[in-house]
Short mmCIF file of C-alpha atoms and ligand atoms in Angstrom, two decimals:
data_model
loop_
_atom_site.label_atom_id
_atom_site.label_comp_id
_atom_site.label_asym_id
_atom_site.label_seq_id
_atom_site.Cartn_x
_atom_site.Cartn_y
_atom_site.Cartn_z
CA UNK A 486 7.69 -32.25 -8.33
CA UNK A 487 6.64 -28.51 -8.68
CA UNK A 488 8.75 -25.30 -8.52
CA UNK A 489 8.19 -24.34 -4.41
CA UNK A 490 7.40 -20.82 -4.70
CA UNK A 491 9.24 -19.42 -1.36
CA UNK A 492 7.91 -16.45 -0.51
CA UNK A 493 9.70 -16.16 3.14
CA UNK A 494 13.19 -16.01 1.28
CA UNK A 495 11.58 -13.21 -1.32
CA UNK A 496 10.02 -11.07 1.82
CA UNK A 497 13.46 -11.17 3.01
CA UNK A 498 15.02 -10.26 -0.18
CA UNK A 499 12.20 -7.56 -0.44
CA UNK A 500 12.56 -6.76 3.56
CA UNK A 501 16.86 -5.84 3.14
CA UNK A 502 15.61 -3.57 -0.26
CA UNK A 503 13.65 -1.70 1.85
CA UNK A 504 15.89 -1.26 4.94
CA UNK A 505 18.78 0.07 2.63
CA UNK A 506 16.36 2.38 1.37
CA UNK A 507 15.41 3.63 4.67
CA UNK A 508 18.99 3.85 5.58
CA UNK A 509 19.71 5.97 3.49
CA UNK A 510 17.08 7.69 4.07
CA UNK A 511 18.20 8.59 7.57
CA UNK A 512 21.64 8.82 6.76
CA UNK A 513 20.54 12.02 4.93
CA UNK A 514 18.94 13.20 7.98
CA UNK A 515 15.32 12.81 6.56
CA UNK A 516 13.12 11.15 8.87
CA UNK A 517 11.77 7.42 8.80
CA UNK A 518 8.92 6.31 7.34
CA UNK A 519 5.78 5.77 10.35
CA UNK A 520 3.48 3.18 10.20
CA UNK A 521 0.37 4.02 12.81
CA UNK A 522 -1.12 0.33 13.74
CA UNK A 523 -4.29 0.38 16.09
CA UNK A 524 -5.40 -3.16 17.81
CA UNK A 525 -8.95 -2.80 19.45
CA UNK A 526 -9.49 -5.50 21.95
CA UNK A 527 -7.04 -8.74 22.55
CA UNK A 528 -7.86 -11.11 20.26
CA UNK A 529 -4.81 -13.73 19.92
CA UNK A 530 -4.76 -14.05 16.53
CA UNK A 531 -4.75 -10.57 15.99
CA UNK A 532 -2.14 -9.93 18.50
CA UNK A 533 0.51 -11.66 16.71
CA UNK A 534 -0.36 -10.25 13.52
CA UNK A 535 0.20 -6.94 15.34
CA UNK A 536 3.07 -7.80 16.82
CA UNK A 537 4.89 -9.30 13.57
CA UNK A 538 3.93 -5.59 12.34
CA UNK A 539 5.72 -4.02 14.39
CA UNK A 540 8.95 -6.69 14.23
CA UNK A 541 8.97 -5.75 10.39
CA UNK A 542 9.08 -2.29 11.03
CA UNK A 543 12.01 -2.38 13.10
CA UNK A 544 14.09 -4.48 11.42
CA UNK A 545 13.80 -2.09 8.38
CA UNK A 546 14.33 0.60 10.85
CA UNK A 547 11.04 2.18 10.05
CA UNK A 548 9.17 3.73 13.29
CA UNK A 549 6.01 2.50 14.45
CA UNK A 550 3.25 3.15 16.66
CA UNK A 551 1.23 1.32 18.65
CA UNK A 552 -2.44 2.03 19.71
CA UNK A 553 -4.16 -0.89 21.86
CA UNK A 554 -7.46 0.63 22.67
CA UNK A 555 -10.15 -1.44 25.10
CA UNK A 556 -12.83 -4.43 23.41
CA UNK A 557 -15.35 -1.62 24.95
CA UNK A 558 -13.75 1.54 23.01
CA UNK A 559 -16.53 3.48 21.25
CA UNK A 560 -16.54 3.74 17.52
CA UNK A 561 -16.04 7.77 18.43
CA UNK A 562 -13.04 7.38 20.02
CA UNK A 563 -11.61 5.14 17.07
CA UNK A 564 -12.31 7.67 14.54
CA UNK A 565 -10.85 10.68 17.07
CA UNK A 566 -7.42 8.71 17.26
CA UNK A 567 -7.55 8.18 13.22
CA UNK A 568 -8.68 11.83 12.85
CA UNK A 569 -5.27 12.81 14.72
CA UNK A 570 -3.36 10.31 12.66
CA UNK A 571 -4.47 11.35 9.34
CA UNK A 572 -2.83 15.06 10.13
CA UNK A 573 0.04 13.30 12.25
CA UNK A 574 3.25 14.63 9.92
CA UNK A 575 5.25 11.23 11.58
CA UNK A 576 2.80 8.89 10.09
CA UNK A 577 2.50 7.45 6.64
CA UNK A 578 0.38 4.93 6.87
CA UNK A 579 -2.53 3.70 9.45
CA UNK A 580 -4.11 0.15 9.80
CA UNK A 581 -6.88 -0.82 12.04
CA UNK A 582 -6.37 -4.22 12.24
CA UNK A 583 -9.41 -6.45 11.68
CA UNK A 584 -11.70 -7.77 13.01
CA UNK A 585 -13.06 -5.27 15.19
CA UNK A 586 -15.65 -5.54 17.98
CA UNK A 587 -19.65 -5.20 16.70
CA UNK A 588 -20.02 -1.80 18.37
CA UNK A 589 -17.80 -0.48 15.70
CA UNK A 590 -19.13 -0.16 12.06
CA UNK A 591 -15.56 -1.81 10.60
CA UNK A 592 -16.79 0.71 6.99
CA UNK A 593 -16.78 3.82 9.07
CA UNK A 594 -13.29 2.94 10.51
CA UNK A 595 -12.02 2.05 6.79
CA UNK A 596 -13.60 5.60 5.13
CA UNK A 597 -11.83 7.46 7.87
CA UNK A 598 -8.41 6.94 7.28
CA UNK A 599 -7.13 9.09 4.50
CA UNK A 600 -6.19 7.44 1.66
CA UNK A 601 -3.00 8.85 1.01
CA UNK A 602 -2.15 6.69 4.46
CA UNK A 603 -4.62 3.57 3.91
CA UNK A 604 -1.48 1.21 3.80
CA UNK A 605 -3.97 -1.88 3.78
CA UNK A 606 -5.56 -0.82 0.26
CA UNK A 607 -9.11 -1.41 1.81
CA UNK A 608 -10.60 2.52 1.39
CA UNK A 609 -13.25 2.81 -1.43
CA UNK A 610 -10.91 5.37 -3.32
CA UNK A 611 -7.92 3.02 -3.37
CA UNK A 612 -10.63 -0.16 -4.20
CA UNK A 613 -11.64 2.20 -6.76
CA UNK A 614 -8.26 3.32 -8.63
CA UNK A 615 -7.53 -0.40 -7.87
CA UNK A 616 -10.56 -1.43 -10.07
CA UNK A 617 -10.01 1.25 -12.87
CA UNK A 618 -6.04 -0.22 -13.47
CA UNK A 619 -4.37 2.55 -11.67
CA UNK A 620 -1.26 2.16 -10.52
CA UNK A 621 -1.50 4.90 -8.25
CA UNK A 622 -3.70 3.01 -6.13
CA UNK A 623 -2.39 1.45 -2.76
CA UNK A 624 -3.48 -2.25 -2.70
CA UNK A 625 -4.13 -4.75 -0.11
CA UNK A 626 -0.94 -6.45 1.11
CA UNK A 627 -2.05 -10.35 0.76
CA UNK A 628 -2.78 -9.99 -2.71
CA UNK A 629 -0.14 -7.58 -3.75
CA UNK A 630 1.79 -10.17 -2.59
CA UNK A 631 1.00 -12.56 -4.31
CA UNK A 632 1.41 -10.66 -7.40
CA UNK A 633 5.36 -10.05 -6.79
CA UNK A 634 5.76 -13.98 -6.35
CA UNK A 635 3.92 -14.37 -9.75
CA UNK A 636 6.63 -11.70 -11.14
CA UNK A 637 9.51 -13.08 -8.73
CA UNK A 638 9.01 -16.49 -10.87
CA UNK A 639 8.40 -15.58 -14.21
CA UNK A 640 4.86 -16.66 -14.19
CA UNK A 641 3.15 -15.20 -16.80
CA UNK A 642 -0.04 -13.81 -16.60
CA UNK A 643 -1.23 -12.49 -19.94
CA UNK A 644 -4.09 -14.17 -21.79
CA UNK A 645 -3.76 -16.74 -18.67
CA UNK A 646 -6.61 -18.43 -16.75
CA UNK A 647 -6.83 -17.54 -13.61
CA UNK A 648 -9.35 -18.18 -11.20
CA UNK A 649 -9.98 -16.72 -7.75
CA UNK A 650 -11.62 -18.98 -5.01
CA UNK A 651 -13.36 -16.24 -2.38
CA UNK A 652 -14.47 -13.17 -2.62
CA UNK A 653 -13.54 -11.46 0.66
CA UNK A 654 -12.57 -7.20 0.61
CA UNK A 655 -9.26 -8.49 2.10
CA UNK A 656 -7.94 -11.02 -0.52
CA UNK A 657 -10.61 -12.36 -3.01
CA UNK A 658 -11.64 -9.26 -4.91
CA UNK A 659 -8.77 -6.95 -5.11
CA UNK A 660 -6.58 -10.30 -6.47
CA UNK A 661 -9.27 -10.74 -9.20
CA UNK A 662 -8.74 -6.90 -10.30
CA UNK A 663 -5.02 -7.42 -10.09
CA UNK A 664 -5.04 -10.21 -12.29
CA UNK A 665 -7.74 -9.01 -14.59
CA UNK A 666 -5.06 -5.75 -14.69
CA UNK A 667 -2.08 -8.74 -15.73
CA UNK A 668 -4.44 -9.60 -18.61
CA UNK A 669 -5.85 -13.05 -17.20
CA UNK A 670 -9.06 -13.97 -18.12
CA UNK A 671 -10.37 -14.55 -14.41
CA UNK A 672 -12.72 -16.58 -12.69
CA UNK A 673 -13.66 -16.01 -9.18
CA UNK A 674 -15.36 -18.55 -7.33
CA UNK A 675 -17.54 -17.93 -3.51
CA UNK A 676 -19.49 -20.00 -1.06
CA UNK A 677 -22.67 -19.76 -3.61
CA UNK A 678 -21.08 -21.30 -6.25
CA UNK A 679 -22.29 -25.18 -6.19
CA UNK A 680 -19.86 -27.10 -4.95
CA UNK A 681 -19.91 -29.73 -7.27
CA UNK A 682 -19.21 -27.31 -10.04
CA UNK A 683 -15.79 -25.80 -7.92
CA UNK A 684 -13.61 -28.93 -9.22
CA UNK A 685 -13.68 -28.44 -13.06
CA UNK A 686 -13.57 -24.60 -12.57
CA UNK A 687 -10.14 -24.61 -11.13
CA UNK A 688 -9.52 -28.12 -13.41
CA UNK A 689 -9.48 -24.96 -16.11
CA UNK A 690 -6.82 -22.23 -14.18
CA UNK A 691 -3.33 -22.06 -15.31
CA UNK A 692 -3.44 -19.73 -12.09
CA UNK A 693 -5.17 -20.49 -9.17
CA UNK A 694 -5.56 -18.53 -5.69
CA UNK A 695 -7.24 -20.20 -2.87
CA UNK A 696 -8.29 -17.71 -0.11
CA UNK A 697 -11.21 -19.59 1.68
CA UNK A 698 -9.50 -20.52 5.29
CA UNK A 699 -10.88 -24.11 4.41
CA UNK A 700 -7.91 -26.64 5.10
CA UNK A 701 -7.36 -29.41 2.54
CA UNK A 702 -10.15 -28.17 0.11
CA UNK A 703 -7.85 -28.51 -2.48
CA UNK A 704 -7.11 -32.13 -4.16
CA UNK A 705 -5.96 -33.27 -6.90
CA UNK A 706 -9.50 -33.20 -8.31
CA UNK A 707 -9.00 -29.07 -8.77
CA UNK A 708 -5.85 -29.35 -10.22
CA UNK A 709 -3.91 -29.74 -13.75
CA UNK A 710 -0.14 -30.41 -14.34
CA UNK A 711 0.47 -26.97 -15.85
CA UNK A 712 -1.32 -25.34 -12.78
CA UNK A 713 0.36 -22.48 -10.80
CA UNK A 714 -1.25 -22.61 -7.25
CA UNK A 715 -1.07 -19.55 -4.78
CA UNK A 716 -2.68 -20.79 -1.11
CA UNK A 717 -3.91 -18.08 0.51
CA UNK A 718 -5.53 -19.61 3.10
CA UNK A 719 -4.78 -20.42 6.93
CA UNK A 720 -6.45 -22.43 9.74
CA UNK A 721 -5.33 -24.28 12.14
CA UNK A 722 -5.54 -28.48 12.30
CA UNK A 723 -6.35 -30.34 15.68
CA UNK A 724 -2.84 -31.11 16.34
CA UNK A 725 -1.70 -27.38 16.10
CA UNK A 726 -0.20 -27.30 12.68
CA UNK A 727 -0.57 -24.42 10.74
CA UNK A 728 -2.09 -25.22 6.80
CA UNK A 729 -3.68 -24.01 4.03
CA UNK A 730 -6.44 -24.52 1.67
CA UNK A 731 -4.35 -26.91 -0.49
CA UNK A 732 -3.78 -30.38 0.32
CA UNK A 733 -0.61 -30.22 -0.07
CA UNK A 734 0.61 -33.84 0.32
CA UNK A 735 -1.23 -35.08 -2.71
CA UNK A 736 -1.56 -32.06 -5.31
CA UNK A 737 2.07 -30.57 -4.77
CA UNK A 738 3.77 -33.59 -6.61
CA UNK A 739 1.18 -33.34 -9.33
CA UNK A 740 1.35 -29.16 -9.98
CA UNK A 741 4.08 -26.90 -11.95
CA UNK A 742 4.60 -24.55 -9.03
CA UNK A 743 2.84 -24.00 -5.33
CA UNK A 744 3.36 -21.46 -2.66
CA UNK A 745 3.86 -23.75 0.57
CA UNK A 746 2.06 -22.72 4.21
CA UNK A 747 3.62 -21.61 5.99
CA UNK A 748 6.69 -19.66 4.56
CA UNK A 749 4.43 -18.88 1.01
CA UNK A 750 1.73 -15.52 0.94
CA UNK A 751 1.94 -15.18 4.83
CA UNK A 752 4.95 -13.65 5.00
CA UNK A 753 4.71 -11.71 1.46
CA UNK A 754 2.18 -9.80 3.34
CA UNK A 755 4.16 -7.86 5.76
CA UNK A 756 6.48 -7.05 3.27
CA UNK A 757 3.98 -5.36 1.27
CA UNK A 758 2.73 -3.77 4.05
CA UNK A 759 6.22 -1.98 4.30
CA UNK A 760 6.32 -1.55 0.64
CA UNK A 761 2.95 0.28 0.85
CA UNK A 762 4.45 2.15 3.82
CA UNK A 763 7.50 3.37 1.78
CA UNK A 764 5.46 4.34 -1.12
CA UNK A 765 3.20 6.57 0.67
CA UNK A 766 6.46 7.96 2.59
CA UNK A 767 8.26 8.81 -0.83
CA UNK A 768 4.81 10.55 -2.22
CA UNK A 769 4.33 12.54 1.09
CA UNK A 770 7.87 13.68 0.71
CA UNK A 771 7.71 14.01 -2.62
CA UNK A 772 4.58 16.51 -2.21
N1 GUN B 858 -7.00 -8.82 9.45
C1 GUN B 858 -6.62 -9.88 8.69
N2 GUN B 858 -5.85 -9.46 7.66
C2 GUN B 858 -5.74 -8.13 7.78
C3 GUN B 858 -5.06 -7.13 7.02
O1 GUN B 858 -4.41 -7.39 6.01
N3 GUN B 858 -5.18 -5.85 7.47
C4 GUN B 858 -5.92 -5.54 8.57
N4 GUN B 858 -5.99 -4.27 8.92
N5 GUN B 858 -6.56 -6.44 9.29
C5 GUN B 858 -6.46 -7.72 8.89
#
């Protein structure tokens, strides 16, 4: 039986940190931290992960703002509300949530927000501290997350194997520089590596992160006892259950710890998000 890794109880332990914090924040008459979040279009998916935003933000008491612009909205008008943002004195941080429609180049909209406010860790000058060890560097929520569960349980990283299964901006990259930064030697595996060779790679991680979106890809094949297995990934079965990369069922017995899905990275996420909100609030004031 392996250690269940619950990350919804340590976003909530990490969620009533930060509200005290903000508390007393405003107790002291200073204002609360802003968090800017812009939804282009209605996609469902995205709409709940907007919505969940904003849910975090108040029950932490930290203000929010909402910007729902039109599927049609030209890429212009995007970077005109951002523009405003970036100098808005309320705001300290700004996320476009993604994806966006194909008449917007998704890199301009990511190189526009400043980075002192790029709470989702995805502008080339955070990517870049982010790459170079710097710990000044604001750093995409899903793996961040995923980082403070690794600490959260004593999992130790240094001199580890760890390998990384996807390469996306979002998750796959910046968790192979985090982990690279916690001393693992670390592996990271994409759709061009052969799939007959993806088995014995992971076979070799004492830390593996699956962030593909494919359900079930991981058996027990991938896996070895001492294993320490963070699931990333989310789709939905036929039925309507919501699961992850990992077949759970068969490789949880067989694994030292696993993040479960839902209630593992998912909701580790938002709480970084308000942890990256915080930060940039304490260095603005700080300024
Ligand atoms: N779409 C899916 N995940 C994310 C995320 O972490 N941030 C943004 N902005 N969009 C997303």
């Amino acid at each position: 039986m392996a250690i269940i890794i619950d990350g919804a109880k340590l976003a909530q332990e990490i969620r009533t940190e930060i509200k005290a914090e903000v508390e007393e924040l405003i107790k002291s008459n200073r204002r609360a931290p802003g968090l800017a979040v812009i939804q282009v279009g209605d996609d469902p998916a995205s709409t709940i992960y907007v919505r969940n935003k904003f849910k975090a933000c108040a029950e932490v008491g930290m203000e929010s703002f909402g910007f729902t612009l039109e599927d049609s909205v030209s890429e212009q008008e995007v970077l005109r509300l951002i523009s405003d943002l970036n100098t808005d004195s309320r705001i300290d941080g700004i996320l476009c949530q993604l994806p966006l429609p194909t008449q917007i180049d998704q890199n301009k909209i990511i190189f526009a927000i400043a980075p002192d406010k790029d709470v989702d860790g995805f502008h080339p000058y955070n990517v870049g501290l982010l790459l170079m060890g710097n710990p000044e560097a604001l750093v995409a929520c899903t793996p961040l997350g995923c980082m403070e569960m690794l600490k959260a349980y004593g999992i130790p990283t240094r001199g580890k194997r760890a390998v990384v299964i996807g390469r996306s901006n979002i998750v796959g990259r910046p968790m192979a520089a985090l982990l690279l930064s916690a001393d693992c030697t670390v592996t990271t595996t994409h759709s061009h590596t052969p799939a007959e060779d993806l088995p014995g790679i992971c076979r070799e991680a004492d830390i593996l992160v699956a962030a593909t979106g494919k359900a079930g890809l991981i058996t027990p094949d991938f896996i070895n006892s001492d294993q320490v297995i963070l699931d990333v990934g989310i789709s939905r079965t036929a039925d309507g259950k919501i699961v992850g990369d990992v077949d759970f069922a068969t490789v949880e017995p067989l694994v030292k710890a696993i993040t479960p899905v839902p209630g593992g990275v998912g909701p580790m996420t938002i709480a970084m998000l308000l942890k990256n909100t915080l930060t940039s609030y304490r260095r603005r004031m700080a300024d």
